[in-house]
Amino acid sequence: MQECLLEVKDLKTSFYTEKGLVTAVDGVSFTVHSGETLGVVGESGCGKSVTAESIMRLLDESATRYEGEINYKGKNLLKLPEKEMEAIRGNEIAMIFQDAMTSLNPVYTIGNQIAESIMAHSDLNKKEAYEKAVEMLRLTGIPSPEKRIHEYPHEISGGMRQRAMIAMALSCRPQLLIADEPTTALDVTIQAQILEVMEELKKELNMGIILITHDLGVVAEVCTHVVVMYLGQVIEEADVETIFSKPLHPYTNGLLKCIPQLDGDRTKPLFTIEGVVPSLDDIPPGCRFAGRCPFADSKCRKEPPPLEEAAYRHKIRCWHYEEIQRQGAFEDVAIPS
């Protein structure tokens, strides 16, 4: 049995705003084991990145309220003093951010930023840290890394900036890596290379990974377990094979149907989930997906469904999942009008 690295229990992250307290993450729970890649999927605005930033405690704590627990190796990160959190952040738990251009400091060279991260969490001197920075850049596929370490973020391409962020995150060989859309700016060849690097380091270090992505193809390729989020809540959770072969929630099924198929009927338009994710300051009563769901009824619009265990390690938040499953309704889902 692999070691449980991280256990998120009923996490609730809220922000103090002019409109009052707005909850972006509402009762989220999941675990990450060593050697496991957990995929977190959902549309923009579903709370994926806020969940990741809550784990790292990167949010402005004067404007944020946390509830629940984030247990890393038995320590509740939400209760740790900032000094102890700094020792863990970037060292034992590292994060790859989505937007490399705004995450890298424009007035420091790439090498300086990676070396600074290495020296902050190791006993290496400046020369040794720069050598390791070159090694990490080479590992992520950047050509001529000896030259690139002396360049500034604006002097290299978006793809190279993203790889530099990945090199920085992996430089301290973390036990847990949080990757927020790590391959967004990369072409498919480099994307495959980066995913391979992450997979190799996961095996070498027995590292746990939380992979936040919109790309279900990436999820199918590298993830072992999947959490599907919608408007701040987990609405389905299962192993990757189950999510793709036997989804129970209409939202999960809709996401899967949005994937273009090479052998699909090209005369038909691509499937879309109609509507948009509601605003956090105007969360509807009942099921949060009801306004976009083809199976919703009056109960769905009034009563919020609980997160139930439908099978071993398969959780679902839907009033009608058993009925939908019996009817085989996902085979011919109508697009909501």
mmCIF file of C-alpha atoms in Angstrom:
data_model
loop_
_atom_site.group_PDB
_atom_site.id
_atom_site.type_symbol
_atom_site.label_atom_id
_atom_site.label_comp_id
_atom_site.label_asym_id
_atom_site.label_seq_id
_atom_site.Cartn_x
_atom_site.Cartn_y
_atom_site.Cartn_z
ATOM 1 C CA MET A 1 0.000 0.000 0.000
ATOM 2 C CA GLN A 2 1.431 3.361 -1.027
ATOM 3 C CA GLU A 3 1.896 6.054 1.641
ATOM 4 C CA CYS A 4 -0.852 8.665 1.854
ATOM 5 C CA LEU A 5 0.984 11.946 1.233
ATOM 6 C CA LEU A 6 -1.936 14.344 1.278
ATOM 7 C CA GLU A 7 -5.442 14.166 2.680
ATOM 8 C CA VAL A 8 -7.755 17.090 1.987
ATOM 9 C CA LYS A 9 -10.793 16.880 4.287
ATOM 10 C CA ASP A 10 -13.878 19.032 3.746
ATOM 11 C CA LEU A 11 -11.814 22.011 2.551
ATOM 12 C CA LYS A 12 -13.737 25.254 2.304
ATOM 13 C CA THR A 13 -11.975 28.349 0.953
ATOM 14 C CA SER A 14 -13.868 31.645 1.082
ATOM 15 C CA PHE A 15 -12.947 35.213 0.201
ATOM 16 C CA TYR A 16 -14.039 38.428 1.900
ATOM 17 C CA THR A 17 -15.475 40.663 -0.825
ATOM 18 C CA GLU A 18 -17.624 43.785 -1.134
ATOM 19 C CA LYS A 19 -20.589 41.442 -1.645
ATOM 20 C CA GLY A 20 -19.788 39.494 1.510
ATOM 21 C CA LEU A 21 -18.158 36.099 1.996
ATOM 22 C CA VAL A 22 -17.821 34.243 -1.324
ATOM 23 C CA THR A 23 -16.982 30.535 -1.208
ATOM 24 C CA ALA A 24 -14.820 29.314 -4.097
ATOM 25 C CA VAL A 25 -14.092 25.816 -2.745
ATOM 26 C CA ASP A 26 -16.945 24.188 -0.847
ATOM 27 C CA GLY A 27 -16.349 20.973 1.095
ATOM 28 C CA VAL A 28 -13.724 19.379 -1.163
ATOM 29 C CA SER A 29 -12.125 16.113 -0.014
ATOM 30 C CA PHE A 30 -9.591 13.813 -1.696
ATOM 31 C CA THR A 31 -6.355 11.945 -1.028
ATOM 32 C CA VAL A 32 -3.074 11.679 -2.904
ATOM 33 C CA HIS A 33 -0.767 8.707 -2.386
ATOM 34 C CA SER A 34 2.916 8.442 -3.210
ATOM 35 C CA GLY A 35 3.405 7.214 -6.763
ATOM 36 C CA GLU A 36 -0.123 8.329 -7.745
ATOM 37 C CA THR A 37 -1.196 11.022 -10.209
ATOM 38 C CA LEU A 38 -4.532 12.572 -9.281
ATOM 39 C CA GLY A 39 -6.244 14.437 -12.110
ATOM 40 C CA VAL A 40 -8.466 17.407 -11.199
ATOM 41 C CA VAL A 41 -10.725 18.395 -14.098
ATOM 42 C CA GLY A 42 -13.540 20.828 -14.793
ATOM 43 C CA GLU A 43 -14.262 24.051 -16.635
ATOM 44 C CA SER A 44 -12.694 27.399 -15.736
ATOM 45 C CA GLY A 45 -14.292 28.778 -12.581
ATOM 46 C CA CYS A 46 -14.862 25.382 -10.941
ATOM 47 C CA GLY A 47 -12.347 25.941 -8.124
ATOM 48 C CA LYS A 48 -9.448 23.779 -9.317
ATOM 49 C CA SER A 49 -6.702 26.399 -9.043
ATOM 50 C CA VAL A 50 -8.061 27.818 -5.762
ATOM 51 C CA THR A 51 -7.898 24.292 -4.317
ATOM 52 C CA ALA A 52 -4.245 24.026 -5.378
ATOM 53 C CA GLU A 53 -3.377 27.488 -4.032
ATOM 54 C CA SER A 54 -5.118 26.588 -0.746
ATOM 55 C CA ILE A 55 -2.900 23.517 -0.366
ATOM 56 C CA MET A 56 0.184 25.704 -0.864
ATOM 57 C CA ARG A 57 -1.337 28.516 1.247
ATOM 58 C CA LEU A 58 -0.526 31.062 -1.437
ATOM 59 C CA LEU A 59 -3.703 33.106 -1.022
ATOM 60 C CA ASP A 60 -3.808 36.401 0.871
ATOM 61 C CA GLU A 61 -4.750 35.126 4.308
ATOM 62 C CA SER A 62 -6.055 38.523 5.420
ATOM 63 C CA ALA A 63 -8.763 38.227 2.755
ATOM 64 C CA THR A 64 -9.259 34.461 2.883
ATOM 65 C CA ARG A 65 -10.998 32.109 5.290
ATOM 66 C CA TYR A 66 -10.070 28.431 5.372
ATOM 67 C CA GLU A 67 -12.112 25.657 6.933
ATOM 68 C CA GLY A 68 -11.471 21.919 7.042
ATOM 69 C CA GLU A 69 -8.078 20.196 6.971
ATOM 70 C CA ILE A 70 -5.157 19.776 4.570
ATOM 71 C CA ASN A 71 -3.049 17.016 6.082
ATOM 72 C CA TYR A 72 0.415 16.464 4.587
ATOM 73 C CA LYS A 73 2.201 13.483 6.154
ATOM 74 C CA GLY A 74 -0.003 13.893 9.211
ATOM 75 C CA LYS A 75 0.491 17.681 9.584
ATOM 76 C CA ASN A 76 -2.438 20.023 9.012
ATOM 77 C CA LEU A 77 -0.928 22.661 6.717
ATOM 78 C CA LEU A 78 -3.665 25.151 7.598
ATOM 79 C CA LYS A 79 -2.475 25.188 11.222
ATOM 80 C CA LEU A 80 1.281 25.461 10.602
ATOM 81 C CA PRO A 81 3.150 28.705 11.385
ATOM 82 C CA GLU A 82 4.254 30.517 8.217
ATOM 83 C CA LYS A 83 7.946 29.691 8.854
ATOM 84 C CA GLU A 84 7.218 25.941 8.871
ATOM 85 C CA MET A 85 5.037 26.341 5.789
ATOM 86 C CA GLU A 86 7.890 28.099 3.975
ATOM 87 C CA ALA A 87 10.152 25.100 4.640
ATOM 88 C CA ILE A 88 7.598 22.787 2.987
ATOM 89 C CA ARG A 89 6.484 25.094 0.158
ATOM 90 C CA GLY A 90 8.739 24.748 -2.885
ATOM 91 C CA ASN A 91 10.710 21.969 -1.226
ATOM 92 C CA GLU A 92 8.537 19.019 -0.192
ATOM 93 C CA ILE A 93 5.489 20.372 -2.048
ATOM 94 C CA ALA A 94 6.142 22.220 -5.306
ATOM 95 C CA MET A 95 3.797 23.822 -7.803
ATOM 96 C CA ILE A 96 3.928 24.482 -11.526
ATOM 97 C CA PHE A 97 1.816 27.522 -12.327
ATOM 98 C CA GLN A 98 -0.370 27.968 -15.378
ATOM 99 C CA ASP A 99 0.906 31.347 -16.583
ATOM 100 C CA ALA A 100 4.694 31.227 -16.794
ATOM 101 C CA MET A 101 5.063 34.837 -17.946
ATOM 102 C CA THR A 102 3.475 36.262 -14.809
ATOM 103 C CA SER A 103 4.975 33.612 -12.512
ATOM 104 C CA LEU A 104 8.592 34.336 -13.470
ATOM 105 C CA ASN A 105 10.250 37.545 -12.285
ATOM 106 C CA PRO A 106 11.009 39.706 -15.354
ATOM 107 C CA VAL A 107 14.089 41.385 -13.833
ATOM 108 C CA TYR A 108 16.007 38.199 -13.007
ATOM 109 C CA THR A 109 17.507 35.658 -15.384
ATOM 110 C CA ILE A 110 16.040 32.191 -15.705
ATOM 111 C CA GLY A 111 19.140 30.654 -14.129
ATOM 112 C CA ASN A 112 19.095 33.081 -11.216
ATOM 113 C CA GLN A 113 15.479 32.201 -10.367
ATOM 114 C CA ILE A 114 15.995 28.433 -10.533
ATOM 115 C CA ALA A 115 19.292 28.637 -8.593
ATOM 116 C CA GLU A 116 17.676 30.815 -5.904
ATOM 117 C CA SER A 117 14.972 28.188 -5.417
ATOM 118 C CA ILE A 118 17.596 25.433 -5.160
ATOM 119 C CA MET A 119 19.757 27.348 -2.662
ATOM 120 C CA ALA A 120 16.737 28.197 -0.504
ATOM 121 C CA HIS A 121 16.092 24.524 0.160
ATOM 122 C CA SER A 122 19.567 22.939 -0.006
ATOM 123 C CA ASP A 123 23.183 23.375 1.100
ATOM 124 C CA LEU A 124 24.463 23.934 -2.442
ATOM 125 C CA ASN A 125 26.531 27.052 -3.159
ATOM 126 C CA LYS A 126 25.798 29.406 -6.042
ATOM 127 C CA LYS A 127 28.031 27.637 -8.552
ATOM 128 C CA GLU A 128 26.574 24.216 -7.712
ATOM 129 C CA ALA A 129 23.033 25.598 -7.842
ATOM 130 C CA TYR A 130 23.641 27.035 -11.323
ATOM 131 C CA GLU A 131 25.025 23.694 -12.478
ATOM 132 C CA LYS A 132 21.906 21.970 -11.185
ATOM 133 C CA ALA A 133 19.741 24.617 -12.892
ATOM 134 C CA VAL A 134 21.411 23.784 -16.219
ATOM 135 C CA GLU A 135 20.806 20.082 -15.561
ATOM 136 C CA MET A 136 17.114 20.674 -14.835
ATOM 137 C CA LEU A 137 16.649 22.831 -17.955
ATOM 138 C CA ARG A 138 18.256 20.117 -20.037
ATOM 139 C CA LEU A 139 15.972 17.539 -18.419
ATOM 140 C CA THR A 140 12.888 19.487 -19.495
ATOM 141 C CA GLY A 141 14.089 19.674 -23.106
ATOM 142 C CA ILE A 142 15.357 23.248 -23.400
ATOM 143 C CA PRO A 143 18.107 23.449 -26.059
ATOM 144 C CA SER A 144 21.458 25.060 -25.108
ATOM 145 C CA PRO A 145 20.579 25.331 -21.386
ATOM 146 C CA GLU A 146 24.035 26.787 -20.609
ATOM 147 C CA LYS A 147 22.997 29.798 -22.690
ATOM 148 C CA ARG A 148 19.359 29.966 -21.550
ATOM 149 C CA ILE A 149 20.192 30.355 -17.866
ATOM 150 C CA HIS A 150 21.605 33.812 -18.644
ATOM 151 C CA GLU A 151 18.469 34.961 -20.488
ATOM 152 C CA TYR A 152 15.475 36.829 -19.079
ATOM 153 C CA PRO A 153 11.859 35.523 -19.311
ATOM 154 C CA HIS A 154 10.945 37.961 -22.115
ATOM 155 C CA GLU A 155 13.852 36.695 -24.245
ATOM 156 C CA ILE A 156 12.566 33.142 -24.552
ATOM 157 C CA SER A 157 9.388 31.649 -26.001
ATOM 158 C CA GLY A 158 6.238 30.865 -24.028
ATOM 159 C CA GLY A 159 6.957 27.150 -24.265
ATOM 160 C CA MET A 160 10.486 27.626 -22.907
ATOM 161 C CA ARG A 161 9.177 29.783 -20.060
ATOM 162 C CA GLN A 162 6.775 27.007 -19.119
ATOM 163 C CA ARG A 163 9.589 24.455 -19.180
ATOM 164 C CA ALA A 164 11.703 26.769 -17.005
ATOM 165 C CA MET A 165 8.847 26.836 -14.467
ATOM 166 C CA ILE A 166 8.720 23.045 -14.535
ATOM 167 C CA ALA A 167 12.504 22.862 -14.048
ATOM 168 C CA MET A 168 12.213 25.190 -11.037
ATOM 169 C CA ALA A 169 9.413 23.134 -9.472
ATOM 170 C CA LEU A 170 11.244 19.837 -9.918
ATOM 171 C CA SER A 171 14.703 21.132 -8.919
ATOM 172 C CA CYS A 172 14.256 20.287 -5.219
ATOM 173 C CA ARG A 173 12.863 16.833 -6.022
ATOM 174 C CA PRO A 174 9.560 17.342 -4.177
ATOM 175 C CA GLN A 175 7.473 14.582 -2.607
ATOM 176 C CA LEU A 176 4.263 16.170 -3.923
ATOM 177 C CA LEU A 177 3.991 18.125 -7.159
ATOM 178 C CA ILE A 178 0.965 20.275 -7.982
ATOM 179 C CA ALA A 179 0.846 20.963 -11.716
ATOM 180 C CA ASP A 180 -1.718 23.583 -12.787
ATOM 181 C CA GLU A 181 -2.149 23.204 -16.558
ATOM 182 C CA PRO A 182 1.595 22.486 -16.971
ATOM 183 C CA THR A 183 1.468 21.856 -20.728
ATOM 184 C CA THR A 184 -1.003 24.547 -21.809
ATOM 185 C CA ALA A 185 1.487 26.624 -23.843
ATOM 186 C CA LEU A 186 3.351 23.683 -25.353
ATOM 187 C CA ASP A 187 3.004 21.885 -28.659
ATOM 188 C CA VAL A 188 2.109 18.202 -28.576
ATOM 189 C CA THR A 189 5.713 16.989 -28.979
ATOM 190 C CA ILE A 190 7.018 19.023 -26.032
ATOM 191 C CA GLN A 191 3.857 18.227 -24.065
ATOM 192 C CA ALA A 192 4.590 14.522 -24.392
ATOM 193 C CA GLN A 193 8.199 15.136 -23.365
ATOM 194 C CA ILE A 194 7.210 17.103 -20.249
ATOM 195 C CA LEU A 195 4.656 14.482 -19.208
ATOM 196 C CA GLU A 196 7.319 11.807 -19.676
ATOM 197 C CA VAL A 197 9.762 13.760 -17.481
ATOM 198 C CA MET A 198 7.114 14.101 -14.767
ATOM 199 C CA GLU A 199 6.285 10.402 -15.037
ATOM 200 C CA GLU A 200 9.960 9.385 -14.769
ATOM 201 C CA LEU A 201 10.538 11.602 -11.726
ATOM 202 C CA LYS A 202 7.336 10.298 -10.145
ATOM 203 C CA LYS A 203 8.703 6.764 -10.406
ATOM 204 C CA GLU A 204 12.224 7.733 -9.320
ATOM 205 C CA LEU A 205 11.120 9.743 -6.272
ATOM 206 C CA ASN A 206 7.876 7.844 -5.585
ATOM 207 C CA MET A 207 6.331 11.313 -5.881
ATOM 208 C CA GLY A 208 2.634 12.111 -5.750
ATOM 209 C CA ILE A 209 1.227 14.461 -8.397
ATOM 210 C CA ILE A 210 -1.932 16.582 -8.544
ATOM 211 C CA LEU A 211 -2.506 17.403 -12.213
ATOM 212 C CA ILE A 212 -5.001 20.189 -12.925
ATOM 213 C CA THR A 213 -6.009 20.171 -16.563
ATOM 214 C CA HIS A 214 -8.772 20.707 -19.109
ATOM 215 C CA ASP A 215 -7.230 18.083 -21.391
ATOM 216 C CA LEU A 216 -8.937 14.750 -20.792
ATOM 217 C CA GLY A 217 -6.500 13.136 -23.230
ATOM 218 C CA VAL A 218 -3.680 13.994 -20.810
ATOM 219 C CA VAL A 219 -5.775 12.638 -17.929
ATOM 220 C CA ALA A 220 -6.267 9.336 -19.749
ATOM 221 C CA GLU A 221 -2.552 9.085 -20.441
ATOM 222 C CA VAL A 222 -0.987 9.848 -17.059
ATOM 223 C CA CYS A 223 -3.555 9.892 -14.237
ATOM 224 C CA THR A 224 -4.430 7.038 -11.909
ATOM 225 C CA HIS A 225 -7.400 8.687 -10.199
ATOM 226 C CA VAL A 226 -9.675 11.590 -11.202
ATOM 227 C CA VAL A 227 -11.654 14.243 -9.317
ATOM 228 C CA VAL A 228 -14.272 16.154 -11.342
ATOM 229 C CA MET A 229 -15.133 19.595 -9.922
ATOM 230 C CA TYR A 230 -18.040 21.898 -10.664
ATOM 231 C CA LEU A 231 -18.645 25.294 -9.039
ATOM 232 C CA GLY A 232 -16.424 24.595 -6.044
ATOM 233 C CA GLN A 233 -17.595 21.044 -5.323
ATOM 234 C CA VAL A 234 -16.432 17.546 -6.167
ATOM 235 C CA ILE A 235 -19.246 16.037 -8.232
ATOM 236 C CA GLU A 236 -17.574 12.759 -9.220
ATOM 237 C CA GLU A 237 -14.446 10.878 -8.200
ATOM 238 C CA ALA A 238 -13.140 7.521 -9.434
ATOM 239 C CA ASP A 239 -10.124 5.767 -10.904
ATOM 240 C CA VAL A 240 -9.262 6.871 -14.430
ATOM 241 C CA GLU A 241 -10.551 3.696 -16.126
ATOM 242 C CA THR A 242 -13.952 4.045 -14.444
ATOM 243 C CA ILE A 243 -14.280 7.747 -15.293
ATOM 244 C CA PHE A 244 -13.751 7.035 -18.985
ATOM 245 C CA SER A 245 -15.687 3.778 -19.255
ATOM 246 C CA LYS A 246 -18.521 4.292 -16.766
ATOM 247 C CA PRO A 247 -19.106 7.958 -15.844
ATOM 248 C CA LEU A 248 -22.122 8.472 -13.585
ATOM 249 C CA HIS A 249 -22.562 12.246 -13.531
ATOM 250 C CA PRO A 250 -24.131 14.092 -16.509
ATOM 251 C CA TYR A 251 -21.391 16.751 -16.264
ATOM 252 C CA THR A 252 -18.594 14.176 -16.481
ATOM 253 C CA ASN A 253 -20.332 12.540 -19.408
ATOM 254 C CA GLY A 254 -20.686 15.936 -21.083
ATOM 255 C CA LEU A 255 -16.960 16.650 -20.702
ATOM 256 C CA LEU A 256 -16.138 13.284 -22.268
ATOM 257 C CA LYS A 257 -18.531 13.877 -25.160
ATOM 258 C CA CYS A 258 -16.808 17.185 -25.906
ATOM 259 C CA ILE A 259 -13.621 15.326 -26.879
ATOM 260 C CA PRO A 260 -13.330 15.238 -30.707
ATOM 261 C CA GLN A 261 -13.234 11.677 -32.077
ATOM 262 C CA LEU A 262 -11.078 10.755 -35.076
ATOM 263 C CA ASP A 263 -13.717 8.278 -36.243
ATOM 264 C CA GLY A 264 -16.682 10.546 -35.402
ATOM 265 C CA ASP A 265 -19.334 11.756 -37.802
ATOM 266 C CA ARG A 266 -17.826 14.905 -39.345
ATOM 267 C CA THR A 267 -21.183 16.097 -40.616
ATOM 268 C CA LYS A 268 -22.359 16.690 -37.038
ATOM 269 C CA PRO A 269 -21.253 19.668 -34.916
ATOM 270 C CA LEU A 270 -19.043 18.980 -31.911
ATOM 271 C CA PHE A 271 -20.958 18.351 -28.691
ATOM 272 C CA THR A 272 -21.023 21.252 -26.231
ATOM 273 C CA ILE A 273 -22.371 21.628 -22.702
ATOM 274 C CA GLU A 274 -24.752 24.547 -23.062
ATOM 275 C CA GLY A 275 -24.600 27.466 -20.696
ATOM 276 C CA VAL A 276 -21.794 28.659 -18.432
ATOM 277 C CA VAL A 277 -20.613 28.035 -14.892
ATOM 278 C CA PRO A 278 -22.708 30.317 -12.597
ATOM 279 C CA SER A 279 -21.075 33.126 -10.648
ATOM 280 C CA LEU A 280 -19.772 32.297 -7.167
ATOM 281 C CA ASP A 281 -21.823 35.127 -5.667
ATOM 282 C CA ASP A 282 -25.004 33.730 -7.203
ATOM 283 C CA ILE A 283 -24.858 29.981 -6.591
ATOM 284 C CA PRO A 284 -28.202 28.356 -7.439
ATOM 285 C CA PRO A 285 -30.098 26.327 -4.814
ATOM 286 C CA GLY A 286 -30.195 22.560 -5.203
ATOM 287 C CA CYS A 287 -27.779 20.845 -7.545
ATOM 288 C CA ARG A 288 -25.296 23.387 -8.906
ATOM 289 C CA PHE A 289 -25.347 21.771 -12.354
ATOM 290 C CA ALA A 290 -29.154 21.628 -12.599
ATOM 291 C CA GLY A 291 -29.452 24.662 -14.882
ATOM 292 C CA ARG A 292 -27.334 22.949 -17.547
ATOM 293 C CA CYS A 293 -28.358 19.326 -16.997
ATOM 294 C CA PRO A 294 -30.681 17.458 -19.426
ATOM 295 C CA PHE A 295 -31.880 15.193 -16.587
ATOM 296 C CA ALA A 296 -32.701 17.865 -13.972
ATOM 297 C CA ASP A 297 -36.146 17.995 -12.365
ATOM 298 C CA SER A 298 -37.750 20.071 -9.626
ATOM 299 C CA LYS A 299 -35.976 18.124 -6.865
ATOM 300 C CA CYS A 300 -32.593 18.857 -8.474
ATOM 301 C CA ARG A 301 -33.373 22.559 -8.539
ATOM 302 C CA LYS A 302 -34.389 22.696 -4.871
ATOM 303 C CA GLU A 303 -32.336 20.142 -2.896
ATOM 304 C CA PRO A 304 -28.530 19.912 -3.057
ATOM 305 C CA PRO A 305 -27.468 16.264 -3.560
ATOM 306 C CA PRO A 306 -24.897 14.721 -1.199
ATOM 307 C CA LEU A 307 -21.640 13.158 -2.383
ATOM 308 C CA GLU A 308 -22.401 9.418 -2.219
ATOM 309 C CA GLU A 309 -20.202 6.369 -2.652
ATOM 310 C CA ALA A 310 -21.741 4.557 -5.613
ATOM 311 C CA ALA A 311 -19.023 1.882 -5.644
ATOM 312 C CA TYR A 312 -15.567 1.326 -4.161
ATOM 313 C CA ARG A 313 -13.652 4.637 -4.564
ATOM 314 C CA HIS A 314 -16.335 5.920 -6.922
ATOM 315 C CA LYS A 315 -18.200 8.910 -5.509
ATOM 316 C CA ILE A 316 -21.035 10.799 -7.177
ATOM 317 C CA ARG A 317 -23.115 13.916 -6.413
ATOM 318 C CA CYS A 318 -26.381 13.390 -8.323
ATOM 319 C CA TRP A 319 -29.968 12.571 -7.329
ATOM 320 C CA HIS A 320 -30.664 10.466 -10.417
ATOM 321 C CA TYR A 321 -27.407 8.645 -11.199
ATOM 322 C CA GLU A 322 -28.891 5.185 -10.513
ATOM 323 C CA GLU A 323 -31.866 5.832 -12.791
ATOM 324 C CA ILE A 324 -29.613 7.294 -15.518
ATOM 325 C CA GLN A 325 -27.360 4.259 -15.247
ATOM 326 C CA ARG A 326 -30.279 1.785 -15.471
ATOM 327 C CA GLN A 327 -31.685 3.506 -18.530
ATOM 328 C CA GLY A 328 -28.327 3.720 -20.294
ATOM 329 C CA ALA A 329 -29.267 7.345 -20.934
ATOM 330 C CA PHE A 330 -25.701 8.504 -21.538
ATOM 331 C CA GLU A 331 -25.685 6.678 -24.848
ATOM 332 C CA ASP A 332 -27.958 9.330 -26.331
ATOM 333 C CA VAL A 333 -27.788 12.456 -24.194
ATOM 334 C CA ALA A 334 -29.798 15.369 -25.524
ATOM 335 C CA ILE A 335 -28.160 18.767 -25.461
ATOM 336 C CA PRO A 336 -30.100 20.987 -23.022
ATOM 337 C CA SER A 337 -32.184 23.633 -24.760
#
